[in-house]
Coordinates of C-alpha atoms and ligand atoms in Angstrom, one line a residue:
Chain W
M1 CA 63.9 -9.2 143.3
R2 CA 64.2 -12.4 145.3
I3 CA 65.6 -15.6 144.0
P4 CA 64.4 -19.1 145.2
C5 CA 67.7 -21.0 145.6
P6 CA 66.9 -24.7 145.6
L7 CA 69.3 -25.2 148.5
C8 CA 68.8 -22.0 150.6
G9 CA 65.2 -21.0 149.9
E10 CA 64.2 -17.5 148.8
R11 CA 67.1 -15.1 149.1
D12 CA 67.8 -11.4 148.3
L13 CA 69.2 -10.5 144.9
R14 CA 72.3 -9.1 146.6
E15 CA 73.5 -12.6 147.5
F16 CA 73.8 -13.6 143.8
T17 CA 76.3 -12.8 141.0
P18 CA 74.5 -12.9 137.7
W19 CA 76.8 -14.3 134.9
G20 CA 74.7 -14.0 131.7
D21 CA 72.8 -16.4 129.4
A22 CA 72.7 -20.0 130.6
A23 CA 73.9 -20.9 127.1
L24 CA 77.3 -20.3 128.5
M25 CA 77.0 -23.8 130.0
H26 CA 77.5 -25.3 126.5
R27 CA 81.1 -24.5 125.6
P28 CA 81.9 -25.8 122.2
G29 CA 84.8 -28.3 121.9
F30 CA 88.2 -27.3 120.5
D31 CA 87.4 -29.0 117.2
A32 CA 84.2 -27.0 116.7
G33 CA 86.0 -24.2 114.8
P34 CA 86.3 -20.4 115.3
E35 CA 82.7 -19.6 114.2
A36 CA 81.3 -21.7 117.1
A37 CA 83.8 -20.2 119.5
H38 CA 82.8 -16.7 118.4
A39 CA 79.1 -17.5 118.8
Y40 CA 79.6 -19.0 122.2
L41 CA 81.8 -16.1 123.5
H42 CA 80.0 -13.2 122.0
L43 CA 76.5 -13.7 120.5
R44 CA 73.4 -13.7 122.7
E45 CA 69.7 -14.2 122.2
N46 CA 69.1 -11.3 124.7
P47 CA 65.3 -11.8 124.8
A48 CA 62.7 -9.3 126.0
G49 CA 60.7 -11.8 128.0
P50 CA 61.6 -15.1 129.8
H51 CA 65.4 -15.5 130.0
R52 CA 67.5 -18.3 131.5
E53 CA 70.6 -16.9 133.2
L54 CA 73.5 -18.4 135.0
S55 CA 73.8 -17.1 138.6
Y56 CA 76.3 -17.8 141.3
H57 CA 75.0 -17.9 144.9
E58 CA 78.1 -16.2 146.1
L59 CA 76.9 -15.1 149.6
G60 CA 74.9 -18.3 150.2
C61 CA 75.6 -21.9 149.3
A62 CA 78.1 -21.1 146.5
A63 CA 76.0 -23.1 144.0
W64 CA 75.7 -22.2 140.4
L65 CA 72.0 -21.8 139.4
V66 CA 70.0 -21.3 136.3
V67 CA 67.5 -18.6 137.1
T68 CA 64.5 -18.1 134.8
R69 CA 63.4 -14.5 134.9
N70 CA 61.2 -12.3 132.7
T71 CA 63.5 -9.4 131.6
L72 CA 60.4 -7.2 130.9
T73 CA 58.9 -7.4 134.4
H74 CA 61.8 -8.8 136.5
E75 CA 59.4 -11.6 137.6
V76 CA 61.5 -14.5 138.8
M77 CA 59.9 -17.7 137.4
G78 CA 62.1 -20.3 139.0
A79 CA 65.7 -21.4 139.8
A80 CA 67.4 -24.8 139.5
L81 CA 70.8 -26.1 140.2
A82 CA 73.0 -25.7 137.1
G83 CA 74.0 -29.2 135.8
E84 CA 71.3 -31.1 137.7
G85 CA 68.4 -31.2 135.3
A86 CA 68.7 -27.5 134.5
E87 CA 69.6 -27.4 130.8
G88 CA 71.3 -24.3 129.5
G89 CA 69.4 -22.1 127.1
A90 CA 69.6 -22.6 123.4
Chain P
M1 CA 60.9 29.8 111.8
R2 CA 64.4 30.7 112.9
Y3 CA 64.9 31.3 116.6
S4 CA 66.6 34.5 117.5
G5 CA 66.7 37.1 120.2
L6 CA 64.2 39.1 118.1
S7 CA 61.8 36.2 117.8
I8 CA 61.9 35.7 121.5
L9 CA 61.1 39.4 122.1
R10 CA 58.4 39.4 119.6
N11 CA 56.7 36.4 121.1
A12 CA 57.1 37.7 124.6
L13 CA 55.2 40.9 123.6
S14 CA 52.4 38.9 121.9
G15 CA 51.8 36.6 124.9
Q16 CA 53.8 33.5 123.6
K17 CA 50.7 32.6 121.5
H18 CA 52.3 32.6 118.0
W19 CA 55.1 30.0 118.2
A20 CA 54.8 27.5 115.4
P21 CA 55.1 23.8 116.3
A22 CA 58.8 22.8 116.1
W23 CA 58.1 19.9 113.7
R24 CA 55.3 18.5 111.5
E25 CA 53.3 15.3 112.3
P26 CA 53.2 13.7 108.9
A27 CA 51.5 10.4 107.9
P28 CA 54.0 7.9 106.6
K29 CA 54.5 7.8 102.8
P30 CA 54.5 4.4 101.0
Q31 CA 58.3 4.6 100.2
Y32 CA 61.4 6.4 101.3
D33 CA 65.0 6.5 100.2
V34 CA 66.1 5.9 103.8
I35 CA 64.2 4.7 106.9
I36 CA 65.8 5.2 110.3
I37 CA 64.3 3.1 113.1
G38 CA 64.5 4.8 116.4
G39 CA 63.7 8.5 117.2
G40 CA 66.4 9.0 119.9
G41 CA 69.3 11.4 119.5
H42 CA 71.2 9.0 117.3
G43 CA 68.4 8.4 114.8
L44 CA 67.5 12.1 114.6
A45 CA 71.1 13.2 114.3
T46 CA 71.5 10.7 111.5
A47 CA 68.5 12.1 109.7
W48 CA 69.9 15.6 110.1
Y49 CA 73.3 14.8 108.8
L50 CA 71.8 12.8 105.9
A51 CA 70.1 16.0 104.8
R52 CA 72.8 18.5 105.8
N53 CA 75.9 16.6 104.6
H54 CA 74.6 14.4 101.8
G55 CA 71.5 16.2 100.5
I56 CA 69.3 13.1 101.2
T57 CA 66.0 14.3 102.4
N58 CA 63.5 11.6 101.4
V59 CA 63.9 10.1 104.8
A60 CA 61.7 8.9 107.6
V61 CA 62.5 8.4 111.3
L62 CA 60.1 5.8 112.8
E63 CA 59.7 5.9 116.6
R64 CA 57.5 3.4 118.5
S65 CA 56.8 5.9 121.3
Y66 CA 57.5 9.7 121.4
L67 CA 60.8 11.3 120.2
G68 CA 63.4 10.9 123.0
A69 CA 61.4 8.3 124.9
G70 CA 64.5 6.1 125.2
N71 CA 67.9 6.6 126.7
S72 CA 68.2 10.0 125.0
G73 CA 65.7 11.4 127.5
R74 CA 66.9 9.4 130.4
N75 CA 70.7 9.9 130.6
T76 CA 72.8 12.0 133.0
T77 CA 73.9 14.2 130.1
I78 CA 77.7 14.0 130.5
V79 CA 79.7 14.9 127.4
R80 CA 83.5 14.1 127.3
S81 CA 86.2 12.6 125.1
N82 CA 88.5 11.0 127.6
Y83 CA 89.1 7.6 126.0
H84 CA 92.5 6.1 125.3
I85 CA 92.1 3.3 122.7
A86 CA 93.1 4.5 119.2
G87 CA 89.9 3.2 117.6
N88 CA 87.7 5.2 120.1
E89 CA 89.4 8.5 120.8
P90 CA 89.3 10.1 117.4
F91 CA 85.5 9.4 117.2
Y92 CA 84.8 11.0 120.6
A93 CA 87.2 13.9 119.7
H94 CA 85.1 14.5 116.6
S95 CA 81.9 14.3 118.7
L96 CA 83.1 16.9 121.2
K97 CA 84.1 19.3 118.3
L98 CA 80.6 18.9 116.8
W99 CA 79.1 19.6 120.3
E100 CA 81.0 22.9 120.4
G101 CA 79.3 24.1 117.2
L102 CA 76.0 22.3 117.6
E103 CA 73.8 25.2 118.8
Q104 CA 74.8 27.4 115.8
D105 CA 74.4 24.4 113.4
L106 CA 70.9 23.5 114.7
N107 CA 69.7 27.0 115.6
Y108 CA 68.7 25.5 118.9
N109 CA 69.8 26.0 122.4
V110 CA 70.9 22.6 123.7
M111 CA 72.4 24.2 126.8
M112 CA 75.8 22.8 126.1
S113 CA 77.9 23.7 129.1
Q114 CA 81.6 23.0 129.1
R115 CA 82.0 23.0 132.8
G116 CA 84.6 20.3 132.8
V117 CA 84.8 16.6 133.8
L118 CA 87.0 15.6 136.6
N119 CA 87.9 11.9 137.2
L120 CA 89.3 11.3 140.7
C121 CA 92.0 8.7 141.3
H122 CA 93.0 7.1 144.6
S123 CA 96.3 5.4 144.2
D124 CA 99.7 5.9 142.5
G125 CA 98.9 3.3 139.9
Q126 CA 95.6 4.9 139.0
F127 CA 97.4 8.3 138.9
D128 CA 99.9 6.9 136.4
F129 CA 97.2 5.4 134.3
Y130 CA 95.4 8.8 134.2
A131 CA 98.7 10.3 133.1
R132 CA 98.8 7.8 130.2
R133 CA 95.2 8.4 129.3
G134 CA 95.7 12.2 129.4
N135 CA 98.6 11.8 127.1
A136 CA 96.7 9.6 124.7
M137 CA 93.9 12.3 124.6
R138 CA 96.4 15.1 124.0
L139 CA 98.1 13.1 121.2
H140 CA 94.6 13.1 119.6
G141 CA 94.4 16.9 120.0
E142 CA 92.0 16.8 123.0
D143 CA 92.5 18.6 126.3
A144 CA 93.5 16.9 129.5
V145 CA 95.0 18.2 132.7
L146 CA 96.5 16.0 135.4
I147 CA 96.0 17.6 138.8
D148 CA 97.3 16.7 142.2
R149 CA 95.4 16.3 145.5
E150 CA 95.8 20.0 146.5
A151 CA 94.4 21.1 143.2
V152 CA 91.5 18.8 143.6
R153 CA 90.9 20.3 147.1
G154 CA 91.0 23.8 145.7
F155 CA 88.4 22.7 143.1
A156 CA 86.0 20.9 145.4
P157 CA 87.0 21.2 149.1
Y158 CA 84.0 19.3 150.3
L159 CA 85.1 16.0 148.8
N160 CA 86.2 13.3 151.3
F161 CA 89.9 14.1 151.9
R162 CA 89.9 12.0 155.1
D163 CA 89.3 8.6 153.6
E164 CA 92.3 6.5 154.6
R165 CA 91.3 3.5 152.5
F166 CA 90.7 5.4 149.3
P167 CA 92.6 8.7 149.6
I168 CA 92.2 11.2 146.8
R169 CA 95.5 11.1 145.0
G170 CA 94.6 13.6 142.2
G171 CA 92.5 13.6 139.1
L172 CA 92.3 14.0 135.4
L173 CA 90.4 17.0 134.3
Q174 CA 89.0 17.6 130.8
P175 CA 88.0 21.3 130.8
R176 CA 86.1 21.0 127.5
G177 CA 83.9 18.2 128.8
G178 CA 80.6 19.0 130.5
T179 CA 76.9 18.5 130.1
A180 CA 74.1 19.4 127.7
R181 CA 70.3 19.3 128.1
H182 CA 69.4 15.9 126.8
D183 CA 65.8 16.6 125.7
A184 CA 66.9 19.8 123.9
V185 CA 69.4 17.8 121.9
V186 CA 66.6 15.5 120.8
W187 CA 64.3 18.4 120.0
G188 CA 67.0 20.4 118.3
Y189 CA 67.9 17.6 115.9
A190 CA 64.2 16.8 115.3
R191 CA 63.4 20.3 114.4
A192 CA 66.4 20.7 112.2
A193 CA 65.8 17.4 110.3
D194 CA 62.1 18.2 109.9
S195 CA 63.0 21.6 108.4
R196 CA 64.8 19.8 105.6
G197 CA 61.8 17.6 104.9
V198 CA 62.6 14.6 106.9
D199 CA 59.3 12.9 108.2
L200 CA 59.4 12.2 111.9
I201 CA 56.7 9.5 112.6
Q202 CA 55.9 8.9 116.2
N203 CA 53.8 6.0 117.7
C204 CA 55.1 3.9 114.8
E205 CA 56.7 0.6 115.9
V206 CA 58.7 -1.5 113.5
T207 CA 57.4 -5.0 113.8
G208 CA 59.2 -6.8 111.0
F209 CA 61.4 -6.4 107.9
R210 CA 60.5 -7.3 104.3
I211 CA 63.7 -9.0 103.0
E212 CA 63.9 -10.4 99.4
N213 CA 66.9 -12.2 98.1
G214 CA 69.1 -11.0 101.0
R215 CA 68.1 -7.4 100.5
V216 CA 65.9 -5.3 102.7
R217 CA 62.9 -3.8 100.8
G218 CA 61.1 -2.1 103.7
V219 CA 59.6 -2.5 107.2
E220 CA 56.3 -3.7 108.6
T221 CA 55.0 -1.2 111.2
T222 CA 52.1 -0.7 113.5
R223 CA 51.1 1.9 110.9
G224 CA 51.4 -0.4 107.9
Y225 CA 54.1 -1.4 105.5
I226 CA 56.7 1.2 104.5
G227 CA 59.1 0.6 101.7
A228 CA 62.7 1.8 101.8
G229 CA 65.9 1.8 99.7
K230 CA 68.0 1.6 102.9
V231 CA 67.1 1.0 106.5
G232 CA 69.2 2.0 109.5
M233 CA 68.6 0.7 113.0
A234 CA 69.3 3.2 115.9
V235 CA 67.3 1.6 118.7
A236 CA 69.8 1.4 121.6
G237 CA 68.4 -1.0 124.3
R238 CA 66.1 -2.7 121.8
T239 CA 68.9 -3.4 119.3
S240 CA 68.8 -7.2 119.8
E241 CA 65.0 -7.4 119.5
V242 CA 64.8 -5.3 116.3
A243 CA 67.8 -7.1 114.7
R244 CA 66.3 -10.5 115.5
M245 CA 63.4 -9.6 113.2
A246 CA 66.0 -9.5 110.4
G247 CA 67.5 -12.8 111.4
L248 CA 70.6 -11.4 113.2
R249 CA 72.1 -12.4 116.5
L250 CA 74.3 -9.7 118.0
P251 CA 77.1 -9.4 120.6
I252 CA 74.8 -7.4 122.9
E253 CA 73.0 -7.8 126.2
S254 CA 70.5 -5.3 127.4
Q255 CA 70.9 -4.2 131.0
V256 CA 69.3 -1.5 133.1
L257 CA 71.2 1.6 134.3
Q258 CA 69.6 3.8 136.9
A259 CA 70.0 7.6 137.6
F260 CA 69.0 9.9 140.4
V261 CA 68.3 13.6 140.9
T262 CA 68.0 15.6 144.2
E263 CA 66.0 18.7 145.0
G264 CA 67.4 21.9 143.5
L265 CA 70.3 23.4 145.4
K266 CA 72.4 26.6 145.0
P267 CA 75.4 26.3 142.7
L268 CA 77.8 23.7 144.3
L269 CA 79.5 21.5 141.8
P270 CA 82.1 23.2 139.6
S271 CA 82.1 20.4 137.1
V272 CA 81.2 16.8 136.6
I273 CA 83.0 14.7 139.2
T274 CA 83.6 11.0 139.0
Y275 CA 84.7 8.7 141.8
G276 CA 87.6 6.4 141.0
M277 CA 86.9 3.8 143.6
G278 CA 83.5 2.7 142.7
H279 CA 81.2 3.6 139.9
F280 CA 79.8 7.0 140.9
Y281 CA 79.5 10.3 139.0
I282 CA 77.7 13.5 139.8
S283 CA 77.0 16.8 138.2
Q284 CA 74.6 19.7 138.9
S285 CA 71.8 20.6 136.5
D286 CA 71.1 24.2 135.6
K287 CA 68.0 23.9 137.8
G288 CA 70.3 23.1 140.7
G289 CA 69.5 19.4 141.1
L290 CA 72.4 17.0 141.8
V291 CA 72.3 14.5 139.0
F292 CA 74.1 11.2 139.7
G293 CA 74.4 7.6 138.9
G294 CA 76.7 4.5 139.1
D295 CA 76.9 1.0 137.9
I296 CA 74.4 -0.9 135.7
D297 CA 72.3 -3.4 137.8
F298 CA 74.4 -6.4 136.4
Y299 CA 71.5 -8.5 135.1
N300 CA 69.7 -8.6 131.7
S301 CA 66.7 -6.3 131.7
Y302 CA 64.2 -4.5 129.4
A303 CA 62.2 -3.1 132.3
A304 CA 63.7 0.4 132.3
R305 CA 63.6 0.4 136.0
G306 CA 66.1 -1.0 138.5
N307 CA 66.2 -2.6 141.9
L308 CA 67.0 -1.3 145.4
P309 CA 70.4 -2.9 146.0
M310 CA 71.9 -0.8 143.2
V311 CA 70.2 2.3 144.6
E312 CA 71.8 1.6 148.0
H313 CA 75.2 0.9 146.4
V314 CA 75.1 4.2 144.4
M315 CA 74.2 6.2 147.5
E316 CA 77.0 4.5 149.5
A317 CA 79.5 5.4 146.8
G318 CA 78.2 9.0 146.8
M319 CA 78.5 9.2 150.6
A320 CA 82.1 7.9 150.4
M321 CA 83.2 10.5 147.8
M322 CA 81.2 13.5 149.0
P323 CA 79.7 13.0 152.4
M324 CA 77.7 16.2 152.4
I325 CA 75.5 14.7 149.7
G326 CA 73.7 12.9 152.6
R327 CA 71.9 16.1 153.4
A328 CA 70.3 16.4 150.0
R329 CA 66.9 14.8 149.4
V330 CA 66.5 12.6 146.3
L331 CA 63.5 13.6 144.2
R332 CA 63.4 11.0 141.6
S333 CA 65.1 7.9 140.2
W334 CA 64.6 6.2 136.9
G335 CA 66.2 3.6 134.6
G336 CA 67.1 3.1 130.9
I337 CA 68.0 0.1 128.9
A338 CA 71.6 0.1 128.0
D339 CA 72.7 -2.0 125.0
M340 CA 75.9 -3.5 126.4
T341 CA 78.3 -5.0 123.9
M342 CA 80.8 -7.7 124.6
D343 CA 83.7 -5.2 124.5
G344 CA 82.0 -2.1 125.8
S345 CA 82.3 -0.2 122.5
P346 CA 79.7 0.6 119.9
I347 CA 78.9 -0.7 116.4
I348 CA 78.3 1.5 113.3
D349 CA 78.4 -0.9 110.4
R350 CA 76.6 -2.8 107.6
T351 CA 74.8 -6.0 108.4
P352 CA 74.8 -9.3 106.5
V353 CA 71.4 -8.1 105.1
E354 CA 72.0 -5.9 102.1
G355 CA 70.7 -2.3 102.6
L356 CA 70.3 -2.8 106.4
F357 CA 72.7 -0.9 108.6
L358 CA 73.3 -0.9 112.4
D359 CA 74.1 1.9 114.8
G360 CA 74.0 0.5 118.4
G361 CA 75.8 -1.0 121.3
W362 CA 76.2 2.4 123.0
C363 CA 76.2 0.9 126.4
Y364 CA 75.8 3.6 129.1
G365 CA 77.9 6.2 127.2
G366 CA 76.2 7.1 124.0
F367 CA 74.8 10.5 124.8
K368 CA 78.2 12.2 124.3
A369 CA 78.4 10.3 121.0
T370 CA 75.2 11.6 119.6
P371 CA 76.6 14.1 117.0
A372 CA 79.5 12.0 115.8
S373 CA 77.3 8.9 115.7
G374 CA 74.7 10.7 113.5
W375 CA 77.5 12.0 111.4
A376 CA 79.2 8.7 110.9
F377 CA 76.0 6.7 110.4
A378 CA 74.7 9.2 107.8
H379 CA 78.0 8.8 106.0
L380 CA 77.7 5.0 106.0
L381 CA 74.1 5.1 104.8
A382 CA 74.8 7.7 102.1
T383 CA 78.1 6.3 100.7
G384 CA 78.2 2.7 101.8
E385 CA 81.6 3.3 103.4
S386 CA 82.5 3.7 107.0
H387 CA 83.4 7.2 108.1
E388 CA 87.1 7.6 109.0
T389 CA 86.3 8.3 112.7
A390 CA 84.2 5.1 113.0
R391 CA 86.2 2.5 111.1
A392 CA 87.0 0.5 114.2
F393 CA 83.3 0.1 115.1
R394 CA 82.9 -3.0 112.9
L395 CA 80.3 -5.7 113.6
D396 CA 82.8 -8.4 112.7
R397 CA 85.5 -7.2 115.1
F398 CA 84.3 -9.8 117.7
A399 CA 84.9 -12.7 115.3
T400 CA 88.2 -11.3 114.1
G401 CA 89.5 -10.4 117.5
H402 CA 89.9 -6.7 116.9
V403 CA 87.8 -5.8 119.9
L404 CA 87.8 -2.3 121.5
D405 CA 87.9 -3.1 125.2
E406 CA 88.6 0.2 127.0
E407 CA 88.3 -1.4 130.4
G408 CA 90.0 -4.6 129.5
T409 CA 87.3 -6.7 131.1
G410 CA 86.7 -9.3 128.4
A411 CA 83.4 -10.6 126.9
Q412 CA 81.4 -9.9 130.1
P413 CA 79.0 -7.0 129.4
N414 CA 78.0 -6.4 132.9
R415 CA 81.6 -5.7 133.9
H416 CA 82.3 -2.9 131.4
Ligands
FAD501 C1 70.5 6.3 133.2 C2 71.4 6.5 132.1 C3 72.4 7.4 132.2 C4 73.2 7.7 131.1 N1 74.2 8.6 131.2 C5 75.0 9.0 130.1 C6 75.9 10.0 130.2 O1 76.0 10.7 131.2 N2 76.7 10.3 129.1 C7 76.6 9.6 128.0 O2 77.3 9.8 127.1 N3 75.7 8.6 127.9 C8 74.9 8.2 128.9 N4 73.9 7.2 128.8 C9 73.8 6.5 127.5 C10 73.0 7.3 126.5 O3 71.8 7.7 127.1 C11 72.6 6.4 125.3 O4 73.7 5.7 124.9 C12 72.1 7.2 124.2 O5 71.2 8.2 124.6 C13 71.5 6.3 123.1 O6 70.8 7.1 122.2 P1 70.0 6.4 121.0 O7 69.4 7.5 120.2 O8 70.9 5.4 120.4 O9 68.9 5.6 121.8 P2 67.5 6.0 122.4 O10 67.4 7.4 122.9 O11 67.2 4.9 123.4 O12 66.6 5.9 121.2 C14 66.1 4.6 120.6 C15 64.7 4.8 120.2 O13 64.3 3.6 119.5 C16 62.9 3.4 119.7 N5 62.6 2.1 119.3 C17 62.9 0.9 119.9 N6 62.4 -0.1 119.3 C18 61.7 0.4 118.2 C19 60.9 -0.2 117.2 N7 60.8 -1.5 117.1 N8 60.3 0.6 116.3 C20 60.5 2.0 116.3 N9 61.2 2.6 117.3 C21 61.8 1.8 118.3 C22 62.8 3.7 121.2 O14 61.5 4.0 121.6 C23 63.8 4.9 121.4 O15 63.1 6.1 121.4 C24 73.1 6.9 129.9 C25 72.1 6.0 129.8 C26 71.2 5.8 130.8 C27 70.1 4.7 130.7
ZN502 ZN1 72.0 -21.1 147.7

């Protein structure tokens, strides 16, 4: 599996630390209540198919990315810088 | 037909031509009292204990592929009860006791071999922690022996005793732990459940639920609609996908775990041995192959195959613990989809949909749980109440904060 970092180009999987669903980018506010905090912390879509995940380019540029990958085939469909245009998943 | 020494002899003399099939291939009936989704060890064990313990036999197990196609036929077959959290240990203790009587109960040879499980440790801190875990196990009536470096050397002299960075300090041995033949466990439960009238329906994928007024009425399948009084899900890596069809979102991520086996060798390993400085564990199958594995691949996957970096990592850990393994040739590697929960512990509970129950979140460690999981899930399905050994495995524990985090890693499933 090779991941196209927007800054470094296509790099080996080993350089990245996957961090889970990109929905983690949308942390609810303190006033959102315990249900929202629970959903944010624990509940996941976990799709069999295209999945947007947060990934840290630890052994490269140290950027946080949103990588879109098909979990059924491991096909990497794209990667964008988290925060810059890359919206977190639902 | 009951298997016995006599039946083996009789069939040997008649050219092995008269064995009856181990189970029927029935067509689905329009309605069952209980439908279990998933023909792995857990689903089949649930069906068996529903019949055996509760007399409920109007039951179908629906399997999208063949029986044992999932993790039940892909795991490294280690059976142990060396947990230390109060909500976990009694459950695994119950499971190990069931393993000890399983072959008589099922009239099936599951090749349960209590060859022991040895966890190595490499520092004083780790040694102290193992002392604590061993004590926790013994307080729950389980067996645990803390052994020092010299005892480990006597046990397996070829381990790496020269590693200055991660010296072998000692280990925690559970003599009653060991391995069982994974396929035989599936087949044994399947045959036993079938003999009580349970319908095992293969090539039958559940594609939806029929839910009316918050209550499940049945399931849509690739072989048509089947009605049910109650439905239990036991689909491991597919838990999120199946539960989503009932409108549920779960605290689970599916990740791939790989395993490896070498060519057959003469008897070498006295027990299961696990490395304490990296995720690596190894045992020897009855055919002689060294069976080993390590970490999950760390990313979400439904592919049931992993990537090469983890293959390399596992081999490196193996070389670090037991350098002579480098001379063995790897025959095969494969992967399975582990249903990783947010605290690393399983779920056996009701769901918000009335009549729909969940057995899942077994992560990479649910083979050892097969008998107790079936026992507890059958109890829940039959009585509506959690079994006493599985009360902590609640679905709402994440919302209430009563999580069961053995490793203390937090809500990061790829770190458990
Ligand atoms: C490589 C590897 C090594 C492991 N090693 C160990 C070990 O040493 N010790 C240990 O204790 N545990 C181990 N485990 C974990 C263990 O294998 C699992 O936790 C356990 O086998 C799960 O059993 P199960 O019956 O719940 O799931 P499975 O055996 O996966 O059964 C689930 C079944 O559900 C079916 N299914 C899915 N979706 C549908 C649908 N929509 N309709 C109908 N059927 C469906 C699947 O086809 C599958 O057959 C390992 C796992 C892996 C992958
Ligand atoms: Zn980069």
